[in-house]
Coordinates of C-alpha atoms in Angstrom, one line a residue:
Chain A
X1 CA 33.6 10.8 22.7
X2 CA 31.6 13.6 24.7
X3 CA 31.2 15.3 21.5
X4 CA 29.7 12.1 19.4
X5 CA 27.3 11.6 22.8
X6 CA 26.2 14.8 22.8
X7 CA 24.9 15.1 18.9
X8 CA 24.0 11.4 19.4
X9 CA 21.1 12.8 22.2
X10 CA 20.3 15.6 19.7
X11 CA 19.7 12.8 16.9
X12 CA 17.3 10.6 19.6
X13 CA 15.1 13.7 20.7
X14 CA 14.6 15.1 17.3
X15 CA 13.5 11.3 16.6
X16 CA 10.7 11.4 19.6
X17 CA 10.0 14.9 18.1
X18 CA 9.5 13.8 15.1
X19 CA 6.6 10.6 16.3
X20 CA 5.1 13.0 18.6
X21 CA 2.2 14.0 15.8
X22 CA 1.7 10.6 14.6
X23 CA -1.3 11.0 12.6
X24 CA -0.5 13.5 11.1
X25 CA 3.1 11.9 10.2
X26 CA 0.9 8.8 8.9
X27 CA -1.7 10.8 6.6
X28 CA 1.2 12.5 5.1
X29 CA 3.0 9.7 4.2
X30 CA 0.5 7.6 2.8
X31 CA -0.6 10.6 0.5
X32 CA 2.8 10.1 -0.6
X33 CA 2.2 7.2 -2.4
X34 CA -0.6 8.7 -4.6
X35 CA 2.0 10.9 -6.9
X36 CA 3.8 7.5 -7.4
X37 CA 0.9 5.5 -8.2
X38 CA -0.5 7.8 -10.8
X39 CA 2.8 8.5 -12.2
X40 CA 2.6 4.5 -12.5
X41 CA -0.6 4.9 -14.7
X42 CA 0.7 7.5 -16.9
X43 CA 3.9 5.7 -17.9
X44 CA 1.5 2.8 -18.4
X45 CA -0.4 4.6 -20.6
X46 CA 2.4 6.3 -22.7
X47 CA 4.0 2.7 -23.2
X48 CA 0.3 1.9 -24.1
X49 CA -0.2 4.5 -26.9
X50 CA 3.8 4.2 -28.3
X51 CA 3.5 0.5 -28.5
X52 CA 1.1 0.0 -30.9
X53 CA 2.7 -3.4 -32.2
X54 CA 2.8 -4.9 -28.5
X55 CA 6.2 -5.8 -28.6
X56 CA 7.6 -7.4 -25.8
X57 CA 10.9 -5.5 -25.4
X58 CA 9.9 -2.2 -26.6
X59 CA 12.0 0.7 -25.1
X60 CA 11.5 4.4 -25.0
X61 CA 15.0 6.1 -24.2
X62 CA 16.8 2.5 -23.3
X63 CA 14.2 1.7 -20.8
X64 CA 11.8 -1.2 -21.5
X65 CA 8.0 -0.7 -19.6
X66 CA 9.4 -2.2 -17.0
X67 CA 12.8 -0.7 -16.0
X68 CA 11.2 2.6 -16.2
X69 CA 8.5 1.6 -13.3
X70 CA 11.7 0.3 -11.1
X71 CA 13.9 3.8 -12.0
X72 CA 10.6 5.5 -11.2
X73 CA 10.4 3.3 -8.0
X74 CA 14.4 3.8 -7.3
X75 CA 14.3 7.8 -7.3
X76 CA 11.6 7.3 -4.7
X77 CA 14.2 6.0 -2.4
X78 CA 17.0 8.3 -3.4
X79 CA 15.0 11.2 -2.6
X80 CA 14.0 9.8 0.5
X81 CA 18.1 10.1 1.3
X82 CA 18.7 13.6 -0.7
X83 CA 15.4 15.6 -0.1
X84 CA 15.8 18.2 2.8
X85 CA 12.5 20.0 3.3
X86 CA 12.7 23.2 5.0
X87 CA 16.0 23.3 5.5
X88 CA 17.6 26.3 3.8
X89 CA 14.6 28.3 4.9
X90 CA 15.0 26.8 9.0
X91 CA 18.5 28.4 8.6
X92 CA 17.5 32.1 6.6
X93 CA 14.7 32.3 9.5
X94 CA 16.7 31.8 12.4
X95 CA 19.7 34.3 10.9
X96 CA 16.6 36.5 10.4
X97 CA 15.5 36.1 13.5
X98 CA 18.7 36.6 15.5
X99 CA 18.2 32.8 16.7
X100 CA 21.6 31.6 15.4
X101 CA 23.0 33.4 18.5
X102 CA 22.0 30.2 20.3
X103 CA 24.9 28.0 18.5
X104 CA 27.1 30.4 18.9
X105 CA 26.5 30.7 23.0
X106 CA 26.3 27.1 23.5
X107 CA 29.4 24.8 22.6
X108 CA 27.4 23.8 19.7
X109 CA 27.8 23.3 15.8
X110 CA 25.5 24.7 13.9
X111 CA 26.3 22.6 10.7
X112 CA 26.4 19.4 12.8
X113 CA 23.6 20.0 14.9
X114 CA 21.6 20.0 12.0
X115 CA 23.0 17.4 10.3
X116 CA 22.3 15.1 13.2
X117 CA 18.7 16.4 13.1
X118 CA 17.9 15.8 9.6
X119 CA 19.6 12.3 10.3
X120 CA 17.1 11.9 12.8
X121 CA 14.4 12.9 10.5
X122 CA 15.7 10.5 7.7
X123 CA 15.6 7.6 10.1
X124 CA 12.7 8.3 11.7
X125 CA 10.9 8.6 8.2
X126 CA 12.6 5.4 6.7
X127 CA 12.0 3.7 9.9
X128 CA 7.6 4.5 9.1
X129 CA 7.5 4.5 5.6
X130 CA 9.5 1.1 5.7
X131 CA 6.7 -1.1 5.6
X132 CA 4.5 1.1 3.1
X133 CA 7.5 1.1 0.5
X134 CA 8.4 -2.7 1.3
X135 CA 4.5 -3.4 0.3
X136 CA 5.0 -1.4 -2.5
X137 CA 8.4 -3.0 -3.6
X138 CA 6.6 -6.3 -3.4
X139 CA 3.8 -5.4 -5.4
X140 CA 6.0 -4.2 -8.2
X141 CA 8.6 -7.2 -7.9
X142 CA 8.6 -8.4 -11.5
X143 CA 9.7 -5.4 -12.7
X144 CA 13.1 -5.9 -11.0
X145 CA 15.6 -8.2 -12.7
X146 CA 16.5 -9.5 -9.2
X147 CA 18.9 -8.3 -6.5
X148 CA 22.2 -6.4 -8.0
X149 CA 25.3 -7.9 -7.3
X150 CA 27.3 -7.0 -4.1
X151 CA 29.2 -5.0 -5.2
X152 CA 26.7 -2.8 -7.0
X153 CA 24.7 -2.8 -3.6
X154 CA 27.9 -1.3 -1.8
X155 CA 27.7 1.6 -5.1
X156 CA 24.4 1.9 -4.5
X157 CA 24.7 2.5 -0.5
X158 CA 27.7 4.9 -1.3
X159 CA 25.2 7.2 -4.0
X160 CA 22.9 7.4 -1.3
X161 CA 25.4 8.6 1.2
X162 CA 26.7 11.0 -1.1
X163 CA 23.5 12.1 -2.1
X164 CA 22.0 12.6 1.5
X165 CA 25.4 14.6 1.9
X166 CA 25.0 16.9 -1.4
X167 CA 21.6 17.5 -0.3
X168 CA 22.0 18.7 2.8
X169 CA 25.2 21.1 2.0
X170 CA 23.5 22.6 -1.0
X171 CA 20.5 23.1 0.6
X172 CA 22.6 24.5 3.8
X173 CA 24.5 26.5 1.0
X174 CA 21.0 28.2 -0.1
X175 CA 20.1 28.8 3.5
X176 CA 23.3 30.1 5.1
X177 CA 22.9 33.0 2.0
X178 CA 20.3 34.4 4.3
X179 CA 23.3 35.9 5.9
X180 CA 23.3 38.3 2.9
X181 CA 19.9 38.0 1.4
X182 CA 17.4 37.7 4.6
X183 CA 14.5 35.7 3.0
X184 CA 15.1 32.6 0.3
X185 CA 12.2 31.2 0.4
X186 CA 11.2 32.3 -3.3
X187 CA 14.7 31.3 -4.4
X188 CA 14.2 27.9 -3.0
X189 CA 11.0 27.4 -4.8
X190 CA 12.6 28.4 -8.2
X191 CA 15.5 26.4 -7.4
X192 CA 13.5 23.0 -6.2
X193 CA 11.2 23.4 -9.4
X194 CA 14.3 22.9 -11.5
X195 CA 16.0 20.1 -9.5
X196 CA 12.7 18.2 -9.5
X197 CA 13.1 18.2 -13.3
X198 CA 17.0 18.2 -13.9
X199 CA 17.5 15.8 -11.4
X200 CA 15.7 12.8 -13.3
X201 CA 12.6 13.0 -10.5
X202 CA 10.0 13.5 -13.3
X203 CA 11.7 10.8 -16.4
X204 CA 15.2 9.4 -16.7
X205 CA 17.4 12.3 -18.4
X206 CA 17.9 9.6 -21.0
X207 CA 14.7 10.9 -22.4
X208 CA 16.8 14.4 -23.0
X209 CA 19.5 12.3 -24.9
X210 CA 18.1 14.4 -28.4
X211 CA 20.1 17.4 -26.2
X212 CA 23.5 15.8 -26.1
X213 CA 24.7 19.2 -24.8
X214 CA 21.9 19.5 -21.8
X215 CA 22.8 15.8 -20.5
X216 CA 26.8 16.3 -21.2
X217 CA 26.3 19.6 -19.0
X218 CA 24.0 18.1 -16.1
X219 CA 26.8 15.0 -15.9
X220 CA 28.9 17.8 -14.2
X221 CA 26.2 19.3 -11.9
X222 CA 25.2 17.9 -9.1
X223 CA 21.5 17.9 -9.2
X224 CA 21.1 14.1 -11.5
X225 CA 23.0 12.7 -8.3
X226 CA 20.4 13.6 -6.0
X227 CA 17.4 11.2 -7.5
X228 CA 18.3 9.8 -10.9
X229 CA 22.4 8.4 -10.6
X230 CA 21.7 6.6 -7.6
X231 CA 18.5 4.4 -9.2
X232 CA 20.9 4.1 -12.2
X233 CA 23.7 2.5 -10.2
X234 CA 21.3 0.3 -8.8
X235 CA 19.6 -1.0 -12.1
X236 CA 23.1 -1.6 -13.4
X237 CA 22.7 0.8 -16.0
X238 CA 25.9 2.7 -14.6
X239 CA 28.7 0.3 -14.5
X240 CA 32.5 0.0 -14.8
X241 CA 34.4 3.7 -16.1
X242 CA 30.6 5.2 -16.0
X243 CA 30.1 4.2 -12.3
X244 CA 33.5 5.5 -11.3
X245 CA 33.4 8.5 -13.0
X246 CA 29.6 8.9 -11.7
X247 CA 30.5 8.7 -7.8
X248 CA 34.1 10.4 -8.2
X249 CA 31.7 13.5 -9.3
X250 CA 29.4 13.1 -6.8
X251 CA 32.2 12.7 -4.2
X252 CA 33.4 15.5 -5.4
X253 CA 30.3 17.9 -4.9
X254 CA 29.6 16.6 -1.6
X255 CA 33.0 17.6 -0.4
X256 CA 32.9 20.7 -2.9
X257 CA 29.9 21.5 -1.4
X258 CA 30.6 20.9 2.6
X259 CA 33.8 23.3 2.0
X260 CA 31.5 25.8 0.5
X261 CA 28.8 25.8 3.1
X262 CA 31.9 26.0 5.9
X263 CA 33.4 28.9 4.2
X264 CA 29.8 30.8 3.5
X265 CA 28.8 30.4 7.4
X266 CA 32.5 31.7 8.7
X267 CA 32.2 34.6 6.3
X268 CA 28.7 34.9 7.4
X269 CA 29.1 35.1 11.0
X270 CA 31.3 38.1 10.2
X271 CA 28.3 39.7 8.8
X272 CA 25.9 38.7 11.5
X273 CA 24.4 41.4 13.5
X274 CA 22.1 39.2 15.4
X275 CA 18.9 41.2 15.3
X276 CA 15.7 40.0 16.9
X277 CA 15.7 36.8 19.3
Chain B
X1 CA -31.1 37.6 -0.4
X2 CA -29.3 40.3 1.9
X3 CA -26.8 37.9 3.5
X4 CA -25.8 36.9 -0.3
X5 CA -25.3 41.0 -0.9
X6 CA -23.7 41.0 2.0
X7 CA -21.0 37.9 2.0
X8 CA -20.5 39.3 -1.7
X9 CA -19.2 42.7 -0.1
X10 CA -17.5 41.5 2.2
X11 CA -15.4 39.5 0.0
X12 CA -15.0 42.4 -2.5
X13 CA -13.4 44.2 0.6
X14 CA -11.3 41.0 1.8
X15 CA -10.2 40.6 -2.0
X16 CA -9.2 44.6 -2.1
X17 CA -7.6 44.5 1.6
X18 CA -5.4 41.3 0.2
X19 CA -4.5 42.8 -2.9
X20 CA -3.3 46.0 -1.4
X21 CA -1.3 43.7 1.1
X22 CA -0.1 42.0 -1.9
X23 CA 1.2 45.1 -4.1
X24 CA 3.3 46.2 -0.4
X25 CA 5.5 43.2 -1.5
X26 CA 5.3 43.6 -5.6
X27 CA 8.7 41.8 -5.8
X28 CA 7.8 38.6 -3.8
X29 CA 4.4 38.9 -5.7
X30 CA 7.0 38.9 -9.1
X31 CA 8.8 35.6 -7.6
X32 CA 5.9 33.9 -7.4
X33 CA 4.7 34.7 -10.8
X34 CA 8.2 33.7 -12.1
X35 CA 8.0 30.4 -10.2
X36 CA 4.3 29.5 -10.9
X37 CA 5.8 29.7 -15.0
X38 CA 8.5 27.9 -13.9
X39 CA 6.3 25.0 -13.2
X40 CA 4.0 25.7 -15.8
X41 CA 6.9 25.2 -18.5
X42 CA 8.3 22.5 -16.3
X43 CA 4.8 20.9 -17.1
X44 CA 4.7 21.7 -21.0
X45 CA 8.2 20.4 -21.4
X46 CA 7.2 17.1 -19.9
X47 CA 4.6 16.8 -21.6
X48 CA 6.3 17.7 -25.4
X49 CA 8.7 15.4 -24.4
X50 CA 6.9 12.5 -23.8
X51 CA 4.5 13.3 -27.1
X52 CA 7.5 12.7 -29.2
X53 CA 7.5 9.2 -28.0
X54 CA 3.8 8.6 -28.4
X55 CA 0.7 10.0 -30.2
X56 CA -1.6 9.3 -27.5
X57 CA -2.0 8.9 -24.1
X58 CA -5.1 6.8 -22.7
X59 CA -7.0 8.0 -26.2
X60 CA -6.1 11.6 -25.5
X61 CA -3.6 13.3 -28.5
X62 CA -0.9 16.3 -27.6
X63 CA -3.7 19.0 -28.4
X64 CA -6.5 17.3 -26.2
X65 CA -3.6 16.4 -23.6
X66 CA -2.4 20.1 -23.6
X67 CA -6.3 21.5 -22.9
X68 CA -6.2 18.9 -19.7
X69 CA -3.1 20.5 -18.8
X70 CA -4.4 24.0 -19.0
X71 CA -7.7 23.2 -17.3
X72 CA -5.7 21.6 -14.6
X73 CA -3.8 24.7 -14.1
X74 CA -6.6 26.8 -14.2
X75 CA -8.5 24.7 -11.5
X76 CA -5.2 24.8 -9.0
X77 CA -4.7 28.2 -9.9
X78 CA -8.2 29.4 -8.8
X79 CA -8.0 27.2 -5.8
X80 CA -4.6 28.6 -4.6
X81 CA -6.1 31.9 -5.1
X82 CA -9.3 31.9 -3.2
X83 CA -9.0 29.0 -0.3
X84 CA -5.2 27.0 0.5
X85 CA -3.4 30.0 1.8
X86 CA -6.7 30.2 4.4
X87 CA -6.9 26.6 5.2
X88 CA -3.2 26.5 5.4
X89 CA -3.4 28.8 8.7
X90 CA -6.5 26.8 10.0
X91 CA -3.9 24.5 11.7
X92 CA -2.0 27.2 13.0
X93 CA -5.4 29.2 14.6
X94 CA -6.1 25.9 16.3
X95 CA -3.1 24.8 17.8
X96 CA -2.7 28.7 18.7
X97 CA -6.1 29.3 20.2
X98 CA -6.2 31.7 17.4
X99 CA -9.7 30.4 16.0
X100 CA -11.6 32.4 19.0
X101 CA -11.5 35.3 17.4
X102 CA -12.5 34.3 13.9
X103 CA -15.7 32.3 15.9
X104 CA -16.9 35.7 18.0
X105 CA -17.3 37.8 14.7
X106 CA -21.0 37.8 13.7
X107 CA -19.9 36.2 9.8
X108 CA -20.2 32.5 9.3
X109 CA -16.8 30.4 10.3
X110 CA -16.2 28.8 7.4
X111 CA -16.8 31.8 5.3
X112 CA -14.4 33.6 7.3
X113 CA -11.9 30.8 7.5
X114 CA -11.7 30.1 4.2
X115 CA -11.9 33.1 2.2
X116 CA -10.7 35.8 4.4
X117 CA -7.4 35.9 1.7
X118 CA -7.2 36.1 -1.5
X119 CA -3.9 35.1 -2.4
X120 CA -3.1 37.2 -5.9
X121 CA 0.1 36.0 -6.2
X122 CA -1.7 32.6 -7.8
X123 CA -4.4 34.6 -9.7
X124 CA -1.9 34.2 -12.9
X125 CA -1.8 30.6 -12.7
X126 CA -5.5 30.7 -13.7
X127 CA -5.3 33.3 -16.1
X128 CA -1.8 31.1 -17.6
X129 CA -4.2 28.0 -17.4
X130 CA -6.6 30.1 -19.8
X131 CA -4.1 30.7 -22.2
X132 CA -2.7 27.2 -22.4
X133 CA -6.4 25.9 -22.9
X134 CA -7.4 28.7 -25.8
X135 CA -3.5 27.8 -27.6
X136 CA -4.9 23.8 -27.1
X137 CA -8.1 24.5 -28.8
X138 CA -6.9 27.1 -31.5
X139 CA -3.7 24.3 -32.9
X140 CA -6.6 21.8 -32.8
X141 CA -9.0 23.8 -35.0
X142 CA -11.6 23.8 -32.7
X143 CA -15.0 24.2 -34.0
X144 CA -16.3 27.0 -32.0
X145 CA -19.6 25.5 -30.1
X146 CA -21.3 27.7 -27.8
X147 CA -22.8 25.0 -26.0
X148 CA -19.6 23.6 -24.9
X149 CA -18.3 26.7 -24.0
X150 CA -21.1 27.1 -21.6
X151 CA -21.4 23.5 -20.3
X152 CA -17.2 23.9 -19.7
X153 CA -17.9 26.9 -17.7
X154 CA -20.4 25.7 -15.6
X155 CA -18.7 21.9 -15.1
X156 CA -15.7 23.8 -14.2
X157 CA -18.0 26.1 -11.3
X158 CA -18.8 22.6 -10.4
X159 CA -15.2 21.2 -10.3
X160 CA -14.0 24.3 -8.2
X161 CA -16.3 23.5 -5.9
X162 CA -15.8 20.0 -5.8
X163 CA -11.9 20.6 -5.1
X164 CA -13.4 23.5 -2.2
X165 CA -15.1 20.7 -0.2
X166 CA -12.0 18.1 -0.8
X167 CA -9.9 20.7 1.0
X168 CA -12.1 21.8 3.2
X169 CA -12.8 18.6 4.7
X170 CA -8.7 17.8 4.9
X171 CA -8.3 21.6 6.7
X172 CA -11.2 20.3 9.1
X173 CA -8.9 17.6 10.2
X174 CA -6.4 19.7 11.9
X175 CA -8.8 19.8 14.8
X176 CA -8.3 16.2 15.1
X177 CA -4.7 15.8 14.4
X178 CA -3.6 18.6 16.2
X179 CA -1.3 19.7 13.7
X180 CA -1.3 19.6 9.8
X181 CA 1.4 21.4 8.9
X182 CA 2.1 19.7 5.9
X183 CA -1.6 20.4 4.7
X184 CA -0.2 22.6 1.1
X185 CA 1.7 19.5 0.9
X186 CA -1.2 16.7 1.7
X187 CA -3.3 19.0 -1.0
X188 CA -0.3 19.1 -3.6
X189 CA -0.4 15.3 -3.4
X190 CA -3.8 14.9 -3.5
X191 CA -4.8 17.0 -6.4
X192 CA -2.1 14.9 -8.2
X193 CA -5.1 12.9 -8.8
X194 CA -6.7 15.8 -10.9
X195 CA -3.8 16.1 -13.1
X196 CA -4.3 13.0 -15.1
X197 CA -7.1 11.5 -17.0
X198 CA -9.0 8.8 -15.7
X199 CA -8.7 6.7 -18.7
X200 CA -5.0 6.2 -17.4
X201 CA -6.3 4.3 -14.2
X202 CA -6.4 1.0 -16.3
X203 CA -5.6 -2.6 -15.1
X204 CA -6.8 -5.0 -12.4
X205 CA -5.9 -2.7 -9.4
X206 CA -6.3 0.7 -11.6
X207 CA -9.5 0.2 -12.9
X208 CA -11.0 0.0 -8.9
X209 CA -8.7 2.7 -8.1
X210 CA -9.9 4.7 -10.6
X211 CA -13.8 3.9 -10.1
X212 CA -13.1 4.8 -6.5
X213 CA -11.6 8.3 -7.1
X214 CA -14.2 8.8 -9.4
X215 CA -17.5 7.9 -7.9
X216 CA -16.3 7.4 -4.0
X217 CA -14.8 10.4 -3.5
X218 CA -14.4 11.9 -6.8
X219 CA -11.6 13.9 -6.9
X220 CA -10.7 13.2 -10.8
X221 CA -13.6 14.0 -11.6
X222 CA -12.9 17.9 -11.0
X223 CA -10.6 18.2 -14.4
X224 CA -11.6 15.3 -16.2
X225 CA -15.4 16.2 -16.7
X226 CA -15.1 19.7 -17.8
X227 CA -12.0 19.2 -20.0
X228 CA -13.7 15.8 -21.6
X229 CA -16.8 18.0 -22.6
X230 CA -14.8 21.0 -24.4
X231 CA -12.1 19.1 -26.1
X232 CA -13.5 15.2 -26.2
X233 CA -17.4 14.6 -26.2
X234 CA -20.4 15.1 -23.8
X235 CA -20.4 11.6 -23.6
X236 CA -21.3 9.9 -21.1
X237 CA -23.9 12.7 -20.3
X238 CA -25.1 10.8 -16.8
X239 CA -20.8 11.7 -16.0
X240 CA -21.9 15.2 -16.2
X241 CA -25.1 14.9 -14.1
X242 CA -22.6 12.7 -11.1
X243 CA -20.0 15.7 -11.5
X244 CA -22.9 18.1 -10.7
X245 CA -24.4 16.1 -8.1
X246 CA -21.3 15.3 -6.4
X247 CA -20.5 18.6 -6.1
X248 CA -23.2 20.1 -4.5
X249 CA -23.1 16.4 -2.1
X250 CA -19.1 17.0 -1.3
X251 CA -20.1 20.6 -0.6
X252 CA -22.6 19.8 2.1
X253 CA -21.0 16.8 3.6
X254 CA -17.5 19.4 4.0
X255 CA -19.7 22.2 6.0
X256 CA -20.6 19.3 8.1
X257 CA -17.3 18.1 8.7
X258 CA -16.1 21.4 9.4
X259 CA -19.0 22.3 11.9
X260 CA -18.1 19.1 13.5
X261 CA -14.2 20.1 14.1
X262 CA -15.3 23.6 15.5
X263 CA -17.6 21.6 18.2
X264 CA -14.2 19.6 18.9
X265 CA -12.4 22.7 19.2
X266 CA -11.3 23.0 22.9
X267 CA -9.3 26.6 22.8
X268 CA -6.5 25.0 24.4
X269 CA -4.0 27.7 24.1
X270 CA -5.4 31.1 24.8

């Protein structure tokens, strides 16, 4: 009970942290919204120019004008779940650093203390941006087929979780490697350029359906789950065997992945010389 | 006269001292090399992607589409070279108390705020941004026009400094928020609105949103005008004659802007 107190207090001061530079939180966010708006436009424009009949139910890759503003809409909230900035490079820094040392003289986890901190960060941000999104939602209503069914809502809610999960462990993953490699930043610029692509931020991977192969492949990774299975799940596009088999995977790298990042900090600890500090 | 001879010395000294900062870490320079082609092909890809589903996008073909792209790389790439990495710190040297010594050196502030790096590591996007745009023009059989050439090169002097005053007037407000951290981020999500053309910004909301970010504070304008005169027409000339004037506006109201934060600036911390 002590132990749930005490990273509960760590999840309500990173919170106040967090709204202490308001404005600047604010700005941020609604320049957020631009990307997404433009990206609106384009996809307008690309339906414009393919449709030349105007037909009414015209698809590109499955997805009529419409669905694809609502998956574009959906990865918005998945990343909002699975998106971990600065994470892997908050953890190489403070190995770098010598900082860890502070986890390891207080009776604290590292792994959970951030955990609860991102958590804290992922309310505090859903908590702002809620009214900006809802707005946003409400402006682009008709492009929803109404609410999913309940039991596609609870599929939905469990993608997020598990994508909130594999996001933070891989990310965790990338920085606990500092143990070995010092700096990651440059690795985790590489490696975020090709999530935001393999992942289904930029188009559904439907689009790369001409590459059986590529999609067969990225069904077993776990990058799609972090933006585009969870907007699938919730357009119904992923349903019966598909959704099964989707979150079994994706249960399955978030566990895969926890175990990993466990195992990579106890080995790294026995490598830690705790410079610096 | 002088002070021009001067600043441009200075700056040739900067750029050399940067550089040989720069080649001390050649294989973090080589990372971001590899990563800025990362993005580049991440970009291309997209864009051959969606050309097999469509012919056109808001009346621009794959060639035409594939010049914006380049000029729109070029234009970050120059920018990331010559001014973010600088106003990226500004935060930092205010919240720091950090900005006292930049204002007791006898050298303009903004001068020395915003150019004192050059960041090399992003002069390739530029050159990468060349390449795309001179592969655009040669698979459209572009008839070579002199004119165009040189009204490109000088809309695009104009753009640069268009997308200079935009960022200097976001780096200015660190003095009033305190702290923008996230200020390579705010710009990454602003210039977004370079990236396309403004013929996409069609519809009842779009078409406002569009006029807004063109003539209000015209941010599309800094890709859109030079890469609609090389690979599209001249047309509307008064378009190019806005782009020029709002440029040289944006550039005066920024100074001003900037000037003002430095007045706020209280030197809390040192």
């Amino acid at each position: 009970m002590d132990s749930v107190r005490k990273y509960f207090k760590i999840l309500r001061i990173s919170l106040v942290e967090r709204l202490v530079y308001r404005a600047d939180f604010f700005l941020t966010t609604f320049f957020r919204f631009l990307p997404l708006i433009t990206t609106f436009l384009l996809w307008e424009a690309i339906y414009a120019g393919a449709n030349k009949d105007d037909q009414a139910d015209f698809e590109i890759a499955t997805f009529t004008k419409d669905k694809m503003i609502a998956y574009l809409l959906l990865v918005q909230i998945s990343r909002m779940f699975s998106s971990m900035p600065g994470l892997s490079t908050g953890i190489a820094r403070e190995i770098r650093d010598g900082n860890l040392k502070k986890y390891l003289l207080q009776p604290i986890d590292m792994l959970t203390y951030l955990i609860a901190f991102r958590g804290a960060h992922k309310i505090a941000y859903i908590a702002t941006t809620a009214l900006p999104y809802a707005l946003l939602f409400l402006l682009f209503h008709n492009v929803f087929d109404g609410f999913p069914g309940p039991l596609t809502l609870l599929a939905y809610f469990a993608s997020l979780l598990l994508a909130f999960l594999i996001g933070f462990f891989f990310e965790a993953c990338i920085g606990i490697a500092g143990f070995w490699f010092m700096e990651v930043t440059s690795l985790m610029y590489i490696i975020n350029i090709f999530t935001f692509f393999v992942s289904g931020q930029m188009f559904p991977l439907e689009l790369l359906e001409q590459y059986p192969y590529v999609t067969t492949v990225l069904d077993y990774l776990p990058f799609q789950y972090l933006a585009y299975f969870p907007a699938m799940v919730f357009l119904e596009k992923k349903q019966g065997v598909d959704l099964l088999f989707g979150l079994g995977v994706e249960a399955c790298w978030a566990i895969a992945l926890f175990l990993l990042s466990r195992w990579m900090y106890r080995l790294g600890l026995k490598h830690y010389s705790a410079f610096g500090g | 006269m002088t002070s021009v001879v001067r600043y441009t010395k200075l700056w040739l000294s900067l750029a050399k001292f940067s550089l040989l900062g720069e080649m001390a870490f050649r294989g973090n320079f080589l990372v971001k090399v590899v990563v800025e082609l990362l993005w580049l092909g991440i970009l291309l890809l997209f864009n051959f992607t969606v050309f097999q589903q469509t012919t056109n996008i808001a009346d621009w073909n794959v060639n035409q589409y594939l010049f914006f792209i380049g000029c729109y790389f070029a234009m970050g790439g120059l920018i990331e070279t010559l001014f973010l990495d600088n106003c990226n710190q500004f935060a930092d040297l205010v919240r720091s108390g950090d900005l006292d010594f930049f204002l007791l050196r006898p050298i303009d502030e903004q001068f020395l705020v915003s150019c004192k790096h050059i960041d090399w590591s992003c002069a390739p996007n530029f050159l990468l941004g060349v390449c795309v745009m001179i592969y655009a023009l040669w698979v459209s059989d572009w008839p070579f026009d002199g004119l165009k050439v040189f009204g490109f090169c000088v809309l695009f002097t104009s753009g640069a400094v268009l997308a200079y005053g935009f960022l200097l007037i976001l780096t200015s407000a660190s003095v009033w928020l305190m702290r923008n951290q996230s200020l390579f981020e705010m710009w990454w999500l602003f210039s977004m609105l370079m990236r396309y053309p403004r013929e996409i910004f069609n519809g009842p909301w779009a078409t406002p949103t569009g006029l807004f970010f063109s003539f209000v504070v015209p941010i599309m304008l800094v890709t859109n005008v030079p890469a609609n005169v090389m690979i599209k027409s001249l047309e509307p000339w008064w378009l190019t004659w806005y782009a020029l004037g709002s440029a040289v506006v944006v550039a005066w109201i920024s100074r001003r802007i900037f000037k003002a934060s430095l007045r706020r600036y209280r030197s809390a911390s040192s």
